[in-house]
Short mmCIF file of C-alpha atoms in Angstrom, two decimals:
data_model
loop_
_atom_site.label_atom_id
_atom_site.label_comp_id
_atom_site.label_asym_id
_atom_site.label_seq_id
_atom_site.Cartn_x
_atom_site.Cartn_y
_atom_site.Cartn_z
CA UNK A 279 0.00 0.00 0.00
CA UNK A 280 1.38 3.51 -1.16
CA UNK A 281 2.56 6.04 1.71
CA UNK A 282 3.41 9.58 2.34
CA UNK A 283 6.25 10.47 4.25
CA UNK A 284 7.44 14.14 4.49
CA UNK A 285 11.20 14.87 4.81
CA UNK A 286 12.99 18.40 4.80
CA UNK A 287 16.31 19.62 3.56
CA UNK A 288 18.09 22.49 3.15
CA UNK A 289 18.42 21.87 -0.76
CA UNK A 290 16.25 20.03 -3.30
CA UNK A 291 17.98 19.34 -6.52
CA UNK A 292 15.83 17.73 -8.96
CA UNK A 293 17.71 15.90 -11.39
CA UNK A 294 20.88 13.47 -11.09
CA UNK A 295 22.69 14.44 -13.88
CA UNK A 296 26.19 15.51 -14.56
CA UNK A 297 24.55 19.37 -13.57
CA UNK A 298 22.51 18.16 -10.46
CA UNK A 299 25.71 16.55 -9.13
CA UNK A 300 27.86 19.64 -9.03
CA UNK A 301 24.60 21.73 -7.77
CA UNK A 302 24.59 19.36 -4.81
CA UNK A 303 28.31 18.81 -4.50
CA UNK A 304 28.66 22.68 -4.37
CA UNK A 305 25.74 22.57 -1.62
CA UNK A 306 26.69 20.03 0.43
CA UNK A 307 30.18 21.31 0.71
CA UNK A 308 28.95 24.26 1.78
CA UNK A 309 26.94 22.63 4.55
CA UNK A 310 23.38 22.73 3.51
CA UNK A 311 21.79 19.40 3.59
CA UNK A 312 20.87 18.11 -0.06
CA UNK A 313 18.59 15.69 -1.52
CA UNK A 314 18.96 14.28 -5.71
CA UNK A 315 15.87 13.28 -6.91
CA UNK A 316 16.25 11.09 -10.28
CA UNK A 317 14.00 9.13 -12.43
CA UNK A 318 16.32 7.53 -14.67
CA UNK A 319 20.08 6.99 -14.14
CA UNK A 320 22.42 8.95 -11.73
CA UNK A 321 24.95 10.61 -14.18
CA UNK A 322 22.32 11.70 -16.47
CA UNK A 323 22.12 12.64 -20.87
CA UNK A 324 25.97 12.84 -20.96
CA UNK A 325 26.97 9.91 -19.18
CA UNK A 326 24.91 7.06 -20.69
CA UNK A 327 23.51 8.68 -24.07
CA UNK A 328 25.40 11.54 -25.24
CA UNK A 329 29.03 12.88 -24.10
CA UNK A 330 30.75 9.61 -23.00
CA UNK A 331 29.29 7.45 -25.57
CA UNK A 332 29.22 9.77 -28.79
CA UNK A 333 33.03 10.28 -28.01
CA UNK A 334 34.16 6.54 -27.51
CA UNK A 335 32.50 5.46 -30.85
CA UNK A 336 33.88 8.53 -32.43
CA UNK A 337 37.84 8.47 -31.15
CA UNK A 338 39.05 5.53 -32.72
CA UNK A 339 37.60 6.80 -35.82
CA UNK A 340 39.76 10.46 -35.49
CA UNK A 341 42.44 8.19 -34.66
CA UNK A 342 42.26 6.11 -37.66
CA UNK A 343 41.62 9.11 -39.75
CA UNK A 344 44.69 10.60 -38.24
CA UNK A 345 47.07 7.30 -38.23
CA UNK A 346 46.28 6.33 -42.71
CA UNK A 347 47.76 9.47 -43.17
CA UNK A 348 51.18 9.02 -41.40
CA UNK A 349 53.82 7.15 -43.14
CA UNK A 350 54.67 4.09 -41.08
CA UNK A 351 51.71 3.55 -39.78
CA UNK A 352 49.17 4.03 -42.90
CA UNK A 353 49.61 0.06 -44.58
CA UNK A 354 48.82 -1.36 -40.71
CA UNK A 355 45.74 0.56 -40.27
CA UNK A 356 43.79 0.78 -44.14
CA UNK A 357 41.71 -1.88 -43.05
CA UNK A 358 38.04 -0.97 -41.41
CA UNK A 359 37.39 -0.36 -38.23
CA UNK A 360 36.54 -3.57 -35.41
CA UNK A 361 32.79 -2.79 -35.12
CA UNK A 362 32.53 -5.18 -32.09
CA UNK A 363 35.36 -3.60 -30.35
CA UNK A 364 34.12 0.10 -30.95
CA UNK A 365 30.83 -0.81 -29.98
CA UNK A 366 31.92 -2.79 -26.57
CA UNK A 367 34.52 0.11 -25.76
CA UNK A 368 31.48 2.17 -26.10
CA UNK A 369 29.57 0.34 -23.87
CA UNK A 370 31.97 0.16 -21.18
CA UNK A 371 32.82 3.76 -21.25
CA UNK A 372 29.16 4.44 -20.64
CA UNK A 373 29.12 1.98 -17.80
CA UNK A 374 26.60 -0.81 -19.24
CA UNK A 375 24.40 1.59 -18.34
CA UNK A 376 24.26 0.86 -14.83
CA UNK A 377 24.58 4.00 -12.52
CA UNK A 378 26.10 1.65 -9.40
CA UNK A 379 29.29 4.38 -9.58
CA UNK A 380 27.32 7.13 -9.79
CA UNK A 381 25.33 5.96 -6.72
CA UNK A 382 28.66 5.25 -4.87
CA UNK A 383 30.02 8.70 -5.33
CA UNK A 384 26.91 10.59 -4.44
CA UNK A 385 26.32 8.77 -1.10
CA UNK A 386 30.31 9.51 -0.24
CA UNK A 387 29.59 12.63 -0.62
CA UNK A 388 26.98 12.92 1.98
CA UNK A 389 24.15 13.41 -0.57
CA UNK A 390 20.52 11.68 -0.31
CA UNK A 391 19.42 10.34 -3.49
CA UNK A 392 15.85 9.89 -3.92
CA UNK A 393 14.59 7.55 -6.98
CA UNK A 394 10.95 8.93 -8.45
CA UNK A 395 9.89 11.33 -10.40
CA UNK A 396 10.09 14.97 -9.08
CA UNK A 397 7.26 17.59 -9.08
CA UNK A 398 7.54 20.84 -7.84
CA UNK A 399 4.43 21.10 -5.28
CA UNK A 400 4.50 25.19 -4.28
CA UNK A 401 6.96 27.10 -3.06
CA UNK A 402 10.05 24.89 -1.66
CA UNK A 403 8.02 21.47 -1.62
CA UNK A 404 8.48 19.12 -4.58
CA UNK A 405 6.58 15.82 -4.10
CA UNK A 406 8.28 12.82 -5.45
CA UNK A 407 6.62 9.63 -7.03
CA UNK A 408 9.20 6.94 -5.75
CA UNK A 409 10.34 3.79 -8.02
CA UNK A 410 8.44 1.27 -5.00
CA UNK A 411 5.45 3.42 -5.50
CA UNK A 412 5.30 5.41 -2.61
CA UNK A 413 4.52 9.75 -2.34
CA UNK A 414 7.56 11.26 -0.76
CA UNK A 415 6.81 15.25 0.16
CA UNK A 416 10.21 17.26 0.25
CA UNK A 417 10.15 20.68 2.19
CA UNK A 418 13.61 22.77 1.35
CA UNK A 419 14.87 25.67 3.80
CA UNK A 420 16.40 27.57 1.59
CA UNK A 421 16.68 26.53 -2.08
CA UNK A 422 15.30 24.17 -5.13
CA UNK A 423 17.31 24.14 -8.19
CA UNK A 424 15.65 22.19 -11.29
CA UNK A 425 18.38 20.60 -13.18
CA UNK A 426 16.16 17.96 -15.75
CA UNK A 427 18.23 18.98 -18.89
CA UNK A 428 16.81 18.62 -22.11
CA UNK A 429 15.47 15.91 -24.78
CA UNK A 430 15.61 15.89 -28.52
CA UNK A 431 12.95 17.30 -30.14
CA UNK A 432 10.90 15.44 -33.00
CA UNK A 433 9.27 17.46 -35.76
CA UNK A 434 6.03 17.26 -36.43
CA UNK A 435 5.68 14.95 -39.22
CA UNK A 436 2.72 12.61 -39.74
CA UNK A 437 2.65 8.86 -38.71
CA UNK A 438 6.50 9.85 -37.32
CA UNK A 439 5.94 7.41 -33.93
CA UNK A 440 5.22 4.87 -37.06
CA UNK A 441 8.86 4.82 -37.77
CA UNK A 442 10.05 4.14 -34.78
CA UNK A 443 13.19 6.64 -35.01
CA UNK A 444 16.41 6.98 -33.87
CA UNK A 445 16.93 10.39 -31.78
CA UNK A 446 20.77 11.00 -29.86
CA UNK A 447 20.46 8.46 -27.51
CA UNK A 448 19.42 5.65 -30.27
CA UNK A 449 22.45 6.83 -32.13
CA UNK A 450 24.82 6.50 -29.18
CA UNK A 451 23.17 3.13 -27.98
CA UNK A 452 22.22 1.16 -30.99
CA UNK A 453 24.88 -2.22 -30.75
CA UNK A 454 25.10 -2.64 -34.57
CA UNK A 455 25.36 -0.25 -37.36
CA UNK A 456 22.58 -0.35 -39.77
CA UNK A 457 22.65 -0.65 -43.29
CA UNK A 458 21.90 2.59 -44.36
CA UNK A 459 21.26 5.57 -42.13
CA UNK A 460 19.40 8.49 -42.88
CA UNK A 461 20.17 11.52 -40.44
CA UNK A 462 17.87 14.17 -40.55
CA UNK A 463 19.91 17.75 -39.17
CA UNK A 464 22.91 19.39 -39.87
CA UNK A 465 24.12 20.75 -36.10
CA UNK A 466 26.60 18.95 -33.58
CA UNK A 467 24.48 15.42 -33.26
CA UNK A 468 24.44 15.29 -37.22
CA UNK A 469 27.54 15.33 -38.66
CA UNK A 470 29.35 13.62 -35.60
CA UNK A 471 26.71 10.74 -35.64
CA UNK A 472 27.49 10.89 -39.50
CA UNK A 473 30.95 10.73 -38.75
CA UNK A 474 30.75 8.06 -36.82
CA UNK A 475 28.60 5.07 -38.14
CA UNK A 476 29.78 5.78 -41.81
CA UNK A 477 33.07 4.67 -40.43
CA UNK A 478 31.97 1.84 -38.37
CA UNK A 479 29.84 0.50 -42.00
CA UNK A 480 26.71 2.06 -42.48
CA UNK A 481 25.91 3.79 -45.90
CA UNK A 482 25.06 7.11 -44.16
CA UNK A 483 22.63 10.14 -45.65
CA UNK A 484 23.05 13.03 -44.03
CA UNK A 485 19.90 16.12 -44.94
CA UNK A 486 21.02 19.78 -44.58
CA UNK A 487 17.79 22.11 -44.28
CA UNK A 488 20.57 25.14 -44.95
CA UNK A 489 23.33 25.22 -47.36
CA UNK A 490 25.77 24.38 -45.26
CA UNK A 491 26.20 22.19 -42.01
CA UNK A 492 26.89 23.65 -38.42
CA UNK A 493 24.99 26.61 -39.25
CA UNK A 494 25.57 28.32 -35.95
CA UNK A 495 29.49 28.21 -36.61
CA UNK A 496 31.57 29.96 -39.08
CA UNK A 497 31.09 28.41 -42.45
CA UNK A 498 34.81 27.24 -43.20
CA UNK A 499 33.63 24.66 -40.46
CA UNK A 500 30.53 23.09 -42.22
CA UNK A 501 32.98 22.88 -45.56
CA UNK A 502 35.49 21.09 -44.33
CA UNK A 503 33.68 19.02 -42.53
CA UNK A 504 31.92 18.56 -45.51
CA UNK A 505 34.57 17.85 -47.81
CA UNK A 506 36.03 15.51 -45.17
CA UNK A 507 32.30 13.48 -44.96
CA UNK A 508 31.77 13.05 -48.55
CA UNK A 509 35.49 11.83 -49.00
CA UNK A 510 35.03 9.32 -46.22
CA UNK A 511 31.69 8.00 -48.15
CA UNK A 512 28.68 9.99 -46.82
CA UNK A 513 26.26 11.40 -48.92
CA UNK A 514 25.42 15.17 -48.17
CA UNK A 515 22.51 16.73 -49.49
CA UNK A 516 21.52 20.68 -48.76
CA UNK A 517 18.39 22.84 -48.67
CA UNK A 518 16.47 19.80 -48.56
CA UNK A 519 13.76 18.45 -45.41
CA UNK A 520 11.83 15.87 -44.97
CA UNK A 521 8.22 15.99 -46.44
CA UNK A 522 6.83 12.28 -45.75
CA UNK A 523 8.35 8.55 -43.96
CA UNK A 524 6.95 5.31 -43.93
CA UNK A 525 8.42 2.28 -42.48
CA UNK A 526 7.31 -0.72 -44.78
CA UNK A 527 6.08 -4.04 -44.44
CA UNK A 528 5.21 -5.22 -40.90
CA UNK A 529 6.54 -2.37 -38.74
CA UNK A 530 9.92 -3.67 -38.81
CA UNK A 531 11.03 -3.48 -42.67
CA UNK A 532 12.97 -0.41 -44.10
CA UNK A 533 11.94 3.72 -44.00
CA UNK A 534 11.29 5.26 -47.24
CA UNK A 535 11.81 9.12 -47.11
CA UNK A 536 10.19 11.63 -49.31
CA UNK A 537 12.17 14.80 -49.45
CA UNK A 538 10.90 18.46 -50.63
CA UNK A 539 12.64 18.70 -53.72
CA UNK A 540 10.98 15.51 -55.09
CA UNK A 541 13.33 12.74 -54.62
CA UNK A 542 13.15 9.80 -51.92
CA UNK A 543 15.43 7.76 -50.11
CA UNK A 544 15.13 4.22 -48.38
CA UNK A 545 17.11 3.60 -45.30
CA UNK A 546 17.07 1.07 -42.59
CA UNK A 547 16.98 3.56 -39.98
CA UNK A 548 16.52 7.52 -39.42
CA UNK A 549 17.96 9.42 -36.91
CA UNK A 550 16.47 13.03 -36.27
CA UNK A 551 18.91 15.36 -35.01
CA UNK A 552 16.85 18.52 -35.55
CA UNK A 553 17.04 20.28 -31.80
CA UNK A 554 16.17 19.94 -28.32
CA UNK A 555 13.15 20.68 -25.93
CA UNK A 556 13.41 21.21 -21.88
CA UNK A 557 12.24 18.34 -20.32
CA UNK A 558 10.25 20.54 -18.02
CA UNK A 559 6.47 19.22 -19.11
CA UNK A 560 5.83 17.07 -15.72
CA UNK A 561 7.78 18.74 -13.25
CA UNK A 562 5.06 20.77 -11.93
CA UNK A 563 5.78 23.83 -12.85
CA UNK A 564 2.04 25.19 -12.86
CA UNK A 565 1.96 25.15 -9.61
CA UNK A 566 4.62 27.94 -9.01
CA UNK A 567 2.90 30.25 -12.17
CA UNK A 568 4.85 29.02 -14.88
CA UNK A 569 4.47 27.07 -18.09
CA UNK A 570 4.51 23.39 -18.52
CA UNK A 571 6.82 22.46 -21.22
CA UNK A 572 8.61 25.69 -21.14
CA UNK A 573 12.41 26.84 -20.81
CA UNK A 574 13.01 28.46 -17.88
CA UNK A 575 14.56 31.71 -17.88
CA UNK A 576 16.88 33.07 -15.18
CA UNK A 577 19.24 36.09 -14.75
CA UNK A 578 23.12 35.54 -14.29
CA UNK A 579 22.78 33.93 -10.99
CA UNK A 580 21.36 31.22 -12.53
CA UNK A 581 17.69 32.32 -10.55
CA UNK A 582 14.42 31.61 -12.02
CA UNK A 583 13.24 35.09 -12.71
CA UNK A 584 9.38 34.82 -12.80
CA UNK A 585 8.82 33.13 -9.32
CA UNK A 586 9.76 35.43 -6.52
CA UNK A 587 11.59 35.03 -3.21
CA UNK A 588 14.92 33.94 -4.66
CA UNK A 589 14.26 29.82 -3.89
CA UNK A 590 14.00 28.59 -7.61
CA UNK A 591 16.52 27.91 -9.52
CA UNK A 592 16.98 26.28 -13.36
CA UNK A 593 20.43 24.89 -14.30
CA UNK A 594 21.68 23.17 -17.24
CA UNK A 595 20.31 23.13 -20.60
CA UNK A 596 16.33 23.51 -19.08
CA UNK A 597 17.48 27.33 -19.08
CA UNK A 598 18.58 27.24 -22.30
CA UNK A 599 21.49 29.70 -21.44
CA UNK A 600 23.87 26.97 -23.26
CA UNK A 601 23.00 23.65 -24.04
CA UNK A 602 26.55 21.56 -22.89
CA UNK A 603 27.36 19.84 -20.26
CA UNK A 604 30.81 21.33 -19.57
CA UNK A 605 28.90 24.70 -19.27
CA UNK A 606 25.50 23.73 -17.06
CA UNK A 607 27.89 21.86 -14.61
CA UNK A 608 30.04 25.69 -14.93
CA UNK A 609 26.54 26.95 -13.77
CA UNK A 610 26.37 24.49 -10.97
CA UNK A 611 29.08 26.11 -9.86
CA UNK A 612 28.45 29.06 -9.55
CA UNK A 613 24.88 28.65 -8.12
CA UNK A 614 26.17 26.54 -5.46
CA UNK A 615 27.81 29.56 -4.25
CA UNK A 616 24.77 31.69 -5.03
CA UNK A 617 22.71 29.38 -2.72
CA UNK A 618 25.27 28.86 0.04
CA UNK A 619 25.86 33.02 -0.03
CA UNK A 620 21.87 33.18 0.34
CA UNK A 621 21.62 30.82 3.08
CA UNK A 622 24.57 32.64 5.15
CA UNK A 623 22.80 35.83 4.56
CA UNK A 624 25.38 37.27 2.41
CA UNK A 625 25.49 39.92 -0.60
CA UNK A 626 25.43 38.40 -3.54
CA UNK A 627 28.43 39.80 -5.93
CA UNK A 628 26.78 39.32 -9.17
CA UNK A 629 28.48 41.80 -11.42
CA UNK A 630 30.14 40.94 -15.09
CA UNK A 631 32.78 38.09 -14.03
CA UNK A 632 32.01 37.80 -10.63
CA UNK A 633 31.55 34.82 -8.57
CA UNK A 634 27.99 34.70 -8.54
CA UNK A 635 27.69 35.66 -12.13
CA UNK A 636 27.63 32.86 -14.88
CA UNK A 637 28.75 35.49 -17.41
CA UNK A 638 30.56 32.44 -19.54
CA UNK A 639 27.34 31.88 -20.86
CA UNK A 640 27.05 35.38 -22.93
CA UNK A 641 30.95 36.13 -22.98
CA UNK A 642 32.72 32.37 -23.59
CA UNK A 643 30.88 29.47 -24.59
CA UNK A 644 33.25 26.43 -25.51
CA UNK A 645 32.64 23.38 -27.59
CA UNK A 646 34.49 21.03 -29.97
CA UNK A 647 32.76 18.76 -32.27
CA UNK A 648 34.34 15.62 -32.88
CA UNK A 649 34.41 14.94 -36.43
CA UNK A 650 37.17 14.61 -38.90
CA UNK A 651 38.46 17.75 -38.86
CA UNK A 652 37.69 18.95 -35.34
CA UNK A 653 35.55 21.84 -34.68
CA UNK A 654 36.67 23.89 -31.84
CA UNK A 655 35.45 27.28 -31.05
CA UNK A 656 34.74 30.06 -28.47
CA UNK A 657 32.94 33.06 -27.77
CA UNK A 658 31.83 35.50 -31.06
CA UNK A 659 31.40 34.51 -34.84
CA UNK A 660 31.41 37.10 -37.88
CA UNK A 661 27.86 36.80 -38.03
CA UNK A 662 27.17 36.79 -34.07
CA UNK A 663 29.18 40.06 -33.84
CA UNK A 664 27.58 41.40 -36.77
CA UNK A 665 24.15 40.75 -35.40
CA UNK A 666 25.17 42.59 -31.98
CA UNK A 667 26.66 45.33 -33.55
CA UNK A 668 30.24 44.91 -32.09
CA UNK A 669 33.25 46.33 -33.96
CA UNK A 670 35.88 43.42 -34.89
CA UNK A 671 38.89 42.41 -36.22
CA UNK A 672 38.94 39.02 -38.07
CA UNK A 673 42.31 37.45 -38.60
CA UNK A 674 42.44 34.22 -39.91
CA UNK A 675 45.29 31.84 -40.59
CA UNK A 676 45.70 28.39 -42.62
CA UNK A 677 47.10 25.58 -40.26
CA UNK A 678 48.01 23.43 -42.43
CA UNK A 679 51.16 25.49 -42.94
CA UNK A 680 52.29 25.45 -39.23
CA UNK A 681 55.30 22.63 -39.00
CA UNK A 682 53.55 21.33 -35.84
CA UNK A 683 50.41 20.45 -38.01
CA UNK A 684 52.09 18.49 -40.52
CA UNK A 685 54.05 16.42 -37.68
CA UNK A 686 50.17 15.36 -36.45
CA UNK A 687 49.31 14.85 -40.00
CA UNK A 688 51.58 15.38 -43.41
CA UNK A 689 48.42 15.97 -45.36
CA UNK A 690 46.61 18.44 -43.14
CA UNK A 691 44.07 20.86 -43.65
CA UNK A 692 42.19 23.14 -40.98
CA UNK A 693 42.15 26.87 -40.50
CA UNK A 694 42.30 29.24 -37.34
CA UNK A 695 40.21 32.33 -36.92
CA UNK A 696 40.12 35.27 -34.06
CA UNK A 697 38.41 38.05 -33.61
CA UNK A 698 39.59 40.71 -31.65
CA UNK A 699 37.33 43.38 -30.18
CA UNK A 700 38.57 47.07 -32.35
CA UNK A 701 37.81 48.76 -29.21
CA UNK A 702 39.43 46.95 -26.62
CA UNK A 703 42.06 45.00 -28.18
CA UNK A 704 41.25 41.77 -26.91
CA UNK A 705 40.19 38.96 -28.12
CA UNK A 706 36.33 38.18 -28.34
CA UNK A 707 36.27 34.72 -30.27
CA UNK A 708 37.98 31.90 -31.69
CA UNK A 709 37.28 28.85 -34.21
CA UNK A 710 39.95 26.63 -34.89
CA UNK A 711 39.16 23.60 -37.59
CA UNK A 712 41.74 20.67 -38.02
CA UNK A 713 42.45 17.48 -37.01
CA UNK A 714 43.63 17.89 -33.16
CA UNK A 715 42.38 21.26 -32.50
CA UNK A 716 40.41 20.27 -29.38
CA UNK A 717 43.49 20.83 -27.32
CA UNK A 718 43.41 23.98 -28.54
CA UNK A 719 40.51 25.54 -27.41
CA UNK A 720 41.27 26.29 -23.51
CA UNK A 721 44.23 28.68 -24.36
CA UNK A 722 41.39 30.42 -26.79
CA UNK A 723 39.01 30.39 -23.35
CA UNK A 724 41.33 32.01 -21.03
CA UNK A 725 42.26 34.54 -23.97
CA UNK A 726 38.62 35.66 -23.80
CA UNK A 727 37.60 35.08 -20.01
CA UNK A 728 40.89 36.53 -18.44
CA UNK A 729 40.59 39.45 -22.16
CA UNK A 730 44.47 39.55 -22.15
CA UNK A 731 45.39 42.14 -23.90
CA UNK A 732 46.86 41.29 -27.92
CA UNK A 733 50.09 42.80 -26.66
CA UNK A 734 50.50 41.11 -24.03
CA UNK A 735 49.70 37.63 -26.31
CA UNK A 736 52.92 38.26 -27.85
CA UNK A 737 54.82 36.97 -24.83
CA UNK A 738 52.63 33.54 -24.82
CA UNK A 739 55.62 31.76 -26.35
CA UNK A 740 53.97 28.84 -28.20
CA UNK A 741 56.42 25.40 -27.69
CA UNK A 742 57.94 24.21 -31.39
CA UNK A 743 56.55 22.17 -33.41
CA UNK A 744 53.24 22.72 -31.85
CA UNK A 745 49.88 23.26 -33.38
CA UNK A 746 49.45 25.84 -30.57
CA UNK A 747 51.87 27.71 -32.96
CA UNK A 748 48.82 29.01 -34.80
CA UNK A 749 48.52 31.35 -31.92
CA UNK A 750 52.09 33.19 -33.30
CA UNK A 751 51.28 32.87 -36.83
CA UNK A 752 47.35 34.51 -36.39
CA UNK A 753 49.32 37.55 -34.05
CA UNK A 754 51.93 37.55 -37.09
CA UNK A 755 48.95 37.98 -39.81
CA UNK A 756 47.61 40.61 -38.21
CA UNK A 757 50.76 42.53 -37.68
CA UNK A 758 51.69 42.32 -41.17
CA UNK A 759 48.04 43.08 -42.46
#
């Protein structure tokens, strides 16, 4: 028989994610009793579906890429990729999907971890429907911080449930390649999901809506990663959506696609990679004024802005600040100090940089995509500061040319781009494109968070034969523009 029991803590944190571990980390650190409230896995979208598993089935293809290009190596490694060993590497690094570590680390750490489904009940209460069955009422003293994250979003194409499709965490998951893939989106999930299961076999179609893939980036990006795709086998098709899909025969033969400019493919299996939605429909949001299904917006210290009394907070990608995980558990951080500072009865310092201020999210966003070349970028595009009406400087350079870059790979191709703010004379962005240019992108993050001064750049003595080099050559460029 189902029972209610009512327990109180200093902080509710709903959500056991990478995000709603570092919330409670920061608060139980600080003193403040804590409660996690999950309803899947402890670890979360990154751990089991996304991060860790997108990345082991895509490294040993970089690596590959990277190793038939360097003499001595290239005859021992022409032959295809071990699917079975990808896939089980995969597996393992997302931890059979089994959260027993996660569950370990959380209760060393002095945190509760309730299993159920959370619901916000009022102010500070959030009733939880446990995994026995049972109501369990939460009261918090000082703080609840929503950290659910987000799912992909579906379009809204008829019979689509008929198809039984393949979002991110199919993609990540699935334990054999299929025949031929279809992938429907040309952002971050696309082309590295492309990336990866043309290499481990599958015939992959990728569809472009634009004219060009990672749209949001600076388009020398989506062309070489382009070029690099259609070399490696892919077929790439742009300014083209989906208009119609059927899955055949009984439910489980293959999907045939009708596209808008007339033509169709068939594929065993399409994966949608066309955006995500806050998983914030059933969390009970309507019954502190807001909207089911919605983001959640907050200001800088990461507070939910239209419920007052300063006890809400929204974390991670359900605030849509900046959908990745390195940055929502960056967030975590820095409300864990906003909470703790609130609970002591202190004033907040919340100004541009400060440490209750998640100004990373407007100033120096980070993130790499891991295809073949690398994507690696920070802070402002061309278009971005065009839109804003900020006054820049673009310098680019070609990589390729650096000695360090054909060490990594005689036959390289990428290209390095900054933008330096005309005004200030720091730098304000960075995309670097190439194979290995991952590494590259926390010097580029410093540059913009700590804005050294170009100047003082000049005495940032790259190592020889580095890649990091580029940072030299770009300076160079501009001097001699």
């Amino acid at each position: 028989m189902p029972t209610e029991n009512i327990r109180t803590y200093d902080v509710i944190v709903i959500g056991a994610g990478p995000v709603g571990e570092n919330v409670a980390d920061r608060t139980i650190a600080a003193g403040l009793s804590t409660v996690l409230v999950e309803s899947e896995l402890a670890g979360g979208e990154c751990s089991y579906w996304a991060c860790e598993p997108s990345k082991a089935l895509l490294r040993p293809v970089l690596l590959r890429a990277d190793a038939v290009h360097v003499p001595g190596l290239d005859p021992a490694v022409k032959n295809p990729l071990d699917v079975e060993a990808v896939l089980a590497h995969r597996n393992r690094m997302s931890a059979d999907w089994n959260d027993d570590g996660q569950v370990e680390w959380i209760k060393s750490v002095g945190i509760d971890l309730l299993r159920g489904h959370g619901r916000l009940a009022g102010e500070r209460e959030v009733s939880v429907e446990t995994t026995e069955g049972d109501t369990v009422r939460l009261r918090a003293r000082h703080a609840v911080a929503i950290c659910t994250g987000s799912r992909a979003a579906l379009p809204s194409l008829p019979g689509i449930e008929n198809l039984r499709p393949w979002t991110s965490r199919e993609a990540t998951s699935a334990q054999r390649p299929p025949q031929r893939l279809v992938i429907v989106g040309a952002g971050v999930v696309g082309v590295e999901m492309a990336t990866a299961w043309q290499a481990l076999g599958s015939r992959v179609t990728l569809l472009a809506r634009e004219d060009g893939l990672l749209p949001r980036m600076e388009p020398f990006a989506g062309e070489l990663v382009t070029e690099r795709l259609r070399e490696a086998g892919a077929e790439v098709l742009f300014n083209v959506s989906v208009v119609g899909a059927e899955r055949v025969g009984d439910g489980g033969g293959e999907i045939r696609v009708a596209l808008s400019d007339g033509g169709e493919i068939t594929a065993d299996e399409i994966l949608f990679a066309t955006g995500r939605a806050p998983r914030s429909e059933d969390i009970g949001l309507d019954t502190v004024g807001l909207k089911p299904g919605d983001w959640l917006a907050t200001d800088d210290s990461l507070t939910v802005t239209a419920v007052p009394g300063n006890w809400l907070y929204a974390v991670g990608d359900v605030n849509r600040r900046a959908l990745f995980t390195h940055q929502g558990k960056y967030q975590a951080r820095i409300v864990g100090s906003v909470i703790a500072g609130r609970a002591q009865g202190d004033q907040l310092d919340t100004g541009r940089w400060a440490p209750h201020s998640s100004t990373a999210d407007v100033e120096a966003v980070p993130g790499v995509v891991f295809t073949d070349p690398e994507v690696a970028t920070v802070g402002l595009t061309v278009r971005e500061a065009e839109r804003t009406g900020r006054a820049v400087e673009v310098v680019d350079y070609e990589i390729g040319h650096l000695a360090g870059a054909v060490q990594h790979r005689p036959d390289y191709r990428g290209r390095a781009r900054i933008l330096i703010d005309r005004d200030r004379q720091v730098v304000v962005g960075a995309t670097f494109v190439g194979p290995g240019v991952a590494e590259l992108l926390y010097s580029a993050t410093v540059a913009i968070t700590g804005e050294v001064p170009v100047e003082r750049l000049w005495h940032a003595v790259p190592a020889f034969p580095t890649i990091s080099e580029v940072w030299l050559r770009l300076l160079e460029t501009r001097r001699d523009s």
